[in-house]
Every structure is written in structure tokens, then in C-alpha cells.
mmCIF file of C-alpha atoms in Angstrom:
data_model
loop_
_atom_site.group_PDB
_atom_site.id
_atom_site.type_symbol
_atom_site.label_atom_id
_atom_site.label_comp_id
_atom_site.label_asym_id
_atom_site.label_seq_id
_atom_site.Cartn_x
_atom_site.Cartn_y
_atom_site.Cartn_z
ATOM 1 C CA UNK S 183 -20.027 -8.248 9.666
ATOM 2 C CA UNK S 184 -16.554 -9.495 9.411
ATOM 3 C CA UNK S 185 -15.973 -8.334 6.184
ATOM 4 C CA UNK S 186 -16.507 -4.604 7.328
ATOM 5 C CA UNK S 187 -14.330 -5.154 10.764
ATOM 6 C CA UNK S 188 -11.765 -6.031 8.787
ATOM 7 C CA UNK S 189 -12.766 -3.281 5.926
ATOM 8 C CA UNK S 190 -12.235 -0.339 8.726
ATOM 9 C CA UNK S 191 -9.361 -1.736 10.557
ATOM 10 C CA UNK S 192 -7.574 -2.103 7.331
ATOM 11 C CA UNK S 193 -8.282 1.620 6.576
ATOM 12 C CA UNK S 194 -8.219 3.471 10.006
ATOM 13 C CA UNK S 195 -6.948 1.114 12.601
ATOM 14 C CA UNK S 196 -4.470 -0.839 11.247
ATOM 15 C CA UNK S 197 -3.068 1.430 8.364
ATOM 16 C CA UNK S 198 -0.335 -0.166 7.213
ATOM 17 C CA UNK S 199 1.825 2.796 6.008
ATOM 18 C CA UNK S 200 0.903 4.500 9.467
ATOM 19 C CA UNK S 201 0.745 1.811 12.257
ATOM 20 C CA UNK S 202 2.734 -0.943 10.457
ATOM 21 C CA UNK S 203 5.313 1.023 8.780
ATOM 22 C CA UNK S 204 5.418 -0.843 5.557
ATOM 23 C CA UNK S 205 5.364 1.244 2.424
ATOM 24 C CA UNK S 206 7.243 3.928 3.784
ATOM 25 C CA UNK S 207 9.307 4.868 0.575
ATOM 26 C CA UNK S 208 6.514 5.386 -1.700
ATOM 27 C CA UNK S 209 4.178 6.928 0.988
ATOM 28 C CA UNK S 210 7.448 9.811 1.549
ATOM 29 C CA UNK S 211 8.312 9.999 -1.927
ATOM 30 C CA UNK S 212 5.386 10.450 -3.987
ATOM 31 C CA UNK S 213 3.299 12.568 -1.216
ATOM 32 C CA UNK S 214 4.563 15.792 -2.854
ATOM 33 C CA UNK S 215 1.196 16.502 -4.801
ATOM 34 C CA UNK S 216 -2.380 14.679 -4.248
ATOM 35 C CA UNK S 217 -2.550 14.289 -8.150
ATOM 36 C CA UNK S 218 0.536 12.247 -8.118
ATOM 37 C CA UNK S 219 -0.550 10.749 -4.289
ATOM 38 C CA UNK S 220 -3.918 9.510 -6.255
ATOM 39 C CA UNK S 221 -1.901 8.225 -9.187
ATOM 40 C CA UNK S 222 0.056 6.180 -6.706
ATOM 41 C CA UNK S 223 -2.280 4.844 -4.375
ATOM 42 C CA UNK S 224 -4.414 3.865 -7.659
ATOM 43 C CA UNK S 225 -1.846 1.433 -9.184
ATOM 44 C CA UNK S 226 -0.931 0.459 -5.553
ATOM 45 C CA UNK S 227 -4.983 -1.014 -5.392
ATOM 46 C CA UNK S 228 -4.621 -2.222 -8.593
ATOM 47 C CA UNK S 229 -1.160 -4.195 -8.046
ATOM 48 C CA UNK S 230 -2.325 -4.920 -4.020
ATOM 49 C CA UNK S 231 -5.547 -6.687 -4.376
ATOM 50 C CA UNK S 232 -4.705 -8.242 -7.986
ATOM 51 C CA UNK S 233 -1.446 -9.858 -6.657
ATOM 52 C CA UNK S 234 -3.190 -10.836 -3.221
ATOM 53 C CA UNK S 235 -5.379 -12.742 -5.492
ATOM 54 C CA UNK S 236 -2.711 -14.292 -7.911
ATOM 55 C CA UNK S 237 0.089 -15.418 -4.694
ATOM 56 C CA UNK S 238 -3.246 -16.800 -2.836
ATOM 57 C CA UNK S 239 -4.143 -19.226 -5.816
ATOM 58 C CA UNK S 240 -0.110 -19.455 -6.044
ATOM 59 C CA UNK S 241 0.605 -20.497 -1.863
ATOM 60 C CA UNK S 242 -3.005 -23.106 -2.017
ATOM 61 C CA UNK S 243 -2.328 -24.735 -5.148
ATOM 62 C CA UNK S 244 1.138 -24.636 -6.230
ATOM 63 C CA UNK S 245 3.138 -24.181 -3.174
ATOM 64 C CA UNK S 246 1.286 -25.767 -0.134
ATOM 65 C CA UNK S 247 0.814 -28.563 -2.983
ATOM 66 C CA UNK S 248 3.702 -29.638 -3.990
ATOM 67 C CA UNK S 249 5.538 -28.861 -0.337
ATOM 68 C CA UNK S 250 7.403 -25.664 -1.772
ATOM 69 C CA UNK S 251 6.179 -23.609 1.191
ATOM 70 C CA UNK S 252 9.878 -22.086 1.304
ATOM 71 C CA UNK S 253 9.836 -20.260 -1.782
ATOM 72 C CA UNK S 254 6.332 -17.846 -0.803
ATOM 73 C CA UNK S 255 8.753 -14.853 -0.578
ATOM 74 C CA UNK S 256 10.899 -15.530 -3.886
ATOM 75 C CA UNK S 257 7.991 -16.367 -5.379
ATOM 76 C CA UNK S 258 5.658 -13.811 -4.510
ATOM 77 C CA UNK S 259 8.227 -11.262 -5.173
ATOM 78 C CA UNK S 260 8.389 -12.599 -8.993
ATOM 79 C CA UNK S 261 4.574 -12.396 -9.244
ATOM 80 C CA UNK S 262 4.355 -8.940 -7.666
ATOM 81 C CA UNK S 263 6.892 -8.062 -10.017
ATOM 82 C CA UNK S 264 5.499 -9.477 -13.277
ATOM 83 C CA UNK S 265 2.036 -7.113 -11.920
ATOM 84 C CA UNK S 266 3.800 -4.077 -11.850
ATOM 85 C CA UNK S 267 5.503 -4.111 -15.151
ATOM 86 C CA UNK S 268 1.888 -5.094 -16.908
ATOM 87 C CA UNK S 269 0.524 -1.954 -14.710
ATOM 88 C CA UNK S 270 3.409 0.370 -16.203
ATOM 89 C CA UNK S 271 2.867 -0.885 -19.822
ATOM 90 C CA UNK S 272 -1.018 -0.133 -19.136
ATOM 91 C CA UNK S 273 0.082 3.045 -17.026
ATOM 92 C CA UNK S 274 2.233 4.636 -20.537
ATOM 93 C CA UNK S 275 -0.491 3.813 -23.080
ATOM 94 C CA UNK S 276 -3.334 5.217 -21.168
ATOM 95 C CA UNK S 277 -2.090 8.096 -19.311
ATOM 96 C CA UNK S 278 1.224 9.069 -20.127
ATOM 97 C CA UNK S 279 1.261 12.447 -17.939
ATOM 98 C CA UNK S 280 0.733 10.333 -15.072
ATOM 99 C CA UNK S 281 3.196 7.546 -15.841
ATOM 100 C CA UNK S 282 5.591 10.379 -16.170
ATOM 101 C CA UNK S 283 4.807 12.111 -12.873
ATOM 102 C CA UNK S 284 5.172 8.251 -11.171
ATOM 103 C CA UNK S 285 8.427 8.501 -12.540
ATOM 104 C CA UNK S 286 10.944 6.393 -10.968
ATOM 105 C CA UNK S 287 8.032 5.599 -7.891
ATOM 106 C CA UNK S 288 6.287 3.369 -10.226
ATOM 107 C CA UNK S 289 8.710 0.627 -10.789
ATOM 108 C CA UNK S 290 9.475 0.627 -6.945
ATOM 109 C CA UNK S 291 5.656 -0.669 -6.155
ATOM 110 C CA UNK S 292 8.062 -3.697 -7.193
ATOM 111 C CA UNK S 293 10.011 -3.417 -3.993
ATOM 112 C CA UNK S 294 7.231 -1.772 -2.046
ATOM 113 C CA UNK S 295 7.057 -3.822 0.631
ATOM 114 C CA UNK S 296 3.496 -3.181 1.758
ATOM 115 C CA UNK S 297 2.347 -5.061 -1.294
ATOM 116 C CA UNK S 298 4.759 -7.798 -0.590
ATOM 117 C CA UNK S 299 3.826 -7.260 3.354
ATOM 118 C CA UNK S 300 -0.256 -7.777 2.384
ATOM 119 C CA UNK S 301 0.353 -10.888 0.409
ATOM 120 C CA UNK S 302 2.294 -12.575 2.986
ATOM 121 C CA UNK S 303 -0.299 -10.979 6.048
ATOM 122 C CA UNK S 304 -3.256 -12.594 3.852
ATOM 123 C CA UNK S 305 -1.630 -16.201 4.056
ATOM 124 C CA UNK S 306 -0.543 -16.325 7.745
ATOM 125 C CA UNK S 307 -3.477 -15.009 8.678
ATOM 126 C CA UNK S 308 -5.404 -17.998 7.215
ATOM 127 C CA UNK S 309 -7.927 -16.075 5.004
ATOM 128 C CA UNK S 310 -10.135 -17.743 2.552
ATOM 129 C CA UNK S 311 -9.945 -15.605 -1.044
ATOM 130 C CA UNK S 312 -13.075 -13.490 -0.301
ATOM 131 C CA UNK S 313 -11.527 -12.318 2.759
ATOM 132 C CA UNK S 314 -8.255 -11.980 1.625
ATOM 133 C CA UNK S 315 -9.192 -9.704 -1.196
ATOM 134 C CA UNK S 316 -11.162 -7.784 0.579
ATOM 135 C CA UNK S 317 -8.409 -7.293 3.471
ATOM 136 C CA UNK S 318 -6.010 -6.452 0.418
ATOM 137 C CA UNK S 319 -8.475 -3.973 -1.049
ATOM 138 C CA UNK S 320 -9.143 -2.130 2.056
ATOM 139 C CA UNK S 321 -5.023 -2.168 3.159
ATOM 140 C CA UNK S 322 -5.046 0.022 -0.286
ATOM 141 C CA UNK S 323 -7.639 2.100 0.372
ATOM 142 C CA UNK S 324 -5.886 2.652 3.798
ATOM 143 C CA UNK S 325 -2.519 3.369 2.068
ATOM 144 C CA UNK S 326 -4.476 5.416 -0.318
ATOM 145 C CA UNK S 327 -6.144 7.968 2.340
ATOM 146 C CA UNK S 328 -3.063 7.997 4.695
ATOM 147 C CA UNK S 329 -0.881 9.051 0.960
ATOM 148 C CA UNK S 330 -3.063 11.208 -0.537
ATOM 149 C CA UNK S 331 -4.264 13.429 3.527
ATOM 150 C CA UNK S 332 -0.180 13.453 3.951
ATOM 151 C CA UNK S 333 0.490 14.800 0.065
ATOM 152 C CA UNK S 334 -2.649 17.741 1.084
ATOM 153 C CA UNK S 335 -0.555 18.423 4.303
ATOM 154 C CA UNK S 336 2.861 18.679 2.616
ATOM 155 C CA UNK S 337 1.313 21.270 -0.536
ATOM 156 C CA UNK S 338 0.296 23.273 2.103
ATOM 157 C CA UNK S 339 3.592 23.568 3.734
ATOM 158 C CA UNK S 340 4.700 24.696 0.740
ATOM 159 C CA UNK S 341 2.674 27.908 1.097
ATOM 160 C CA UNK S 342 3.892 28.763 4.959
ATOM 161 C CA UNK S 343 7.293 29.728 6.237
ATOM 162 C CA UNK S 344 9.249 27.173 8.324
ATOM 163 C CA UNK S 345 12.090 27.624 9.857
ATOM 164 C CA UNK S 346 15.268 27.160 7.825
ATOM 165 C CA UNK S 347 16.351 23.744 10.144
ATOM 166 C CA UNK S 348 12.646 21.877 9.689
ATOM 167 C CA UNK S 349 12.785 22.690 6.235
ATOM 168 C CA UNK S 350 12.355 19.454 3.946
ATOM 169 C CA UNK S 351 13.153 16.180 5.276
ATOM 170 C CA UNK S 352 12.805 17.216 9.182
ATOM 171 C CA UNK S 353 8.816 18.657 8.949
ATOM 172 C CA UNK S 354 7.884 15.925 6.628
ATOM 173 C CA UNK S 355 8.820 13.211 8.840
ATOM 174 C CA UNK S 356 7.427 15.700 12.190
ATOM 175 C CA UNK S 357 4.350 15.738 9.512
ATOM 176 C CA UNK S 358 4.320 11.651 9.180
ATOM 177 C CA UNK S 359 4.584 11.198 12.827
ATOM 178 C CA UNK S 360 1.800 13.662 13.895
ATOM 179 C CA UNK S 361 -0.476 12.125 10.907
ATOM 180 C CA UNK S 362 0.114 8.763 12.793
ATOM 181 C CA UNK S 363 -0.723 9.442 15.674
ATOM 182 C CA UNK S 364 -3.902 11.344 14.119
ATOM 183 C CA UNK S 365 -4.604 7.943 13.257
ATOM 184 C CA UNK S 366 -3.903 6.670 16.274
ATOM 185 C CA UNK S 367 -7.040 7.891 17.509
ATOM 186 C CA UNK S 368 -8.757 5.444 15.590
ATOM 187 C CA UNK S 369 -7.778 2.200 17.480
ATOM 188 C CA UNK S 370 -10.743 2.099 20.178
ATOM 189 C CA UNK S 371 -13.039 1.577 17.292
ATOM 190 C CA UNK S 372 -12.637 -1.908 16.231
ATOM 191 C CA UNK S 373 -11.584 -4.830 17.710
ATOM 192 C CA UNK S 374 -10.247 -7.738 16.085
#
């Protein structure tokens, strides 16, 4: 049962692009189409719940180990790094069309501080692997839904007149804002 608490608050509840505010970069720059928005959110999973795993075994065995506690962040930051270049190698020889569309967004899941914020959560929140992976997995499923329902809003902007002063940065962050608090709704449903 705890397992799917934390599986729906991860998605609806908590989202962390929409309630936390971490990821905000990729989740406004690559929202412009839901083909790139599902390219995105798919290496996101990938590099999410693979480097949850990876920093986890890192923190318990390595860190906490030896007393290095102080270097999670700098260390972490390397791993998540070293993830997302093997995901971009993978990315270019399997799919080029969408490597190209990730453009420059793909080598920012480096910086993407979601990914960074989910490996960090995972730790101070004392979860064993199981539960840490599957907290990961659903915070990219979460990111995932709240990218890919934002990049369906914003193509169908594109088809209706708005005023001259909303136009581009203004309505997509009026769009982000009423998406949240869309979201928002969802808080009475699980407690944790």
C-alpha cells in the first residue's frame, strides 16, 4: 500500500515540476510539441530512476562509509552527469530525429535540477532502494504527464488568437500557473 501512496503523490499530488518547482527549465523549454515533451520526459525516467539507483548505492556504501557525507551534492552531480552523456550517446545512435529535436534540452537534464532534487529527496527521506526507485520512477512519470498535458495546451495556443501583450512568454507562464493549480486539485487525495 505504501508503494502506491507514494506512486500517486509522486504523480498528482506532489508533482515536482508543478508543486515543487524543480525542473522548471526543461518543463518551459521543451513543452513546445508533445513529440518532443515525450522525448524529454522519456530520457528524464531513464536518467531519474537510473541515477536514484546509482547515488543510493553511492550515499550507503561509499559516502555514509567512509564519512564523506559532504560531498552527496558534488558527487551526485558527477554521477547524474556521467548518466546523461551515456543517454545522449544512446539517444544519437538510436533515434537521431529525436536527439536532434532535444537539441540543446538534452544536455541540460545535466543541470536539471529535479533529477538532482529526486536523488537528494530519496536520501533525506530515508528510503530503502525499493522505495526509492519507485518514488524516483513515479516523480518521472509525474514530470512526464505535467510536460507532455502543458506541451498539448501550448500547440493549441498556437491555433487561437491572443492578444499581442500575452503572446509568448506571458500565456505560457498564465498557462503553467493555471495547469498547477489544475493539479492542485489533487492534494485531498493522499495523505502522506
Amino acid at each position: 500500500m505504501e508503494y502506491i501512496l507514494i506512486f500517486i503523490s509522486a504523480i498528482f499530488v506532489n508533482n515536482i515540476v508543478l508543486s515543487q518547482f524543480l525542473g522548471i527549465c526543461p518543463f518551459l523549454g521543451v513543452s513546445k510539441k508533445i513529440d518532443t515533451a515525450l522525448g524529454m520526459a522519456a530520457a528524464v525516467a531513464f536518467v531519474l530512476t537510473l541515477s536514484t539507483i546509482v547515488t543510493f548505492l553511492i550515499q550507503k556504501y561509499v559516502l555514509d562509509a567512509l564519512g564523506l557525507g559532504y560531498l552527496q551534492t558534488i558527487t551526485f552531480i558527477l554521477v547524474i552527469a556521467a548518466l546523461v552523456q551515456m543517454v545522449e550517446i544512446i539517444l544519437k545512435k538510436v533515434s537521431p530525429s529525436l536527439y536532434q529535436a532535444l537539441g540543446v534540452f538534452l544536455p541540460l537534464i545535466t543541470t536539471n535540477c529535479c533529477v538532482l532534487g529526486v536523488a537528494i529527496l530519496v536520501i533525506q527521506k530515508d528510503y530503502d532502494l525499493l522505495t526509492g526507485v519507485v518514488y524516483a520512477f513515479s516523480t518521472a512519470l509525474g514530470f512526464g504527464l505535467a510536460l507532455t498535458i502543458f506541451a498539448g495546451i501550448r500547440e493549441q495556443l498556437s491555433l487561437v488568437n491572443i492578444p499581442k501583450g500575452l503572446q509568448g512568454t506571458p500565456i505560457t507562464l498564465i498557462t503553467a500557473g493555471l495547469l498547477a493549480m489544475a493539479f492542485m486539485g489533487f492534494s485531498g487525495v493522499v495523505k502522506i
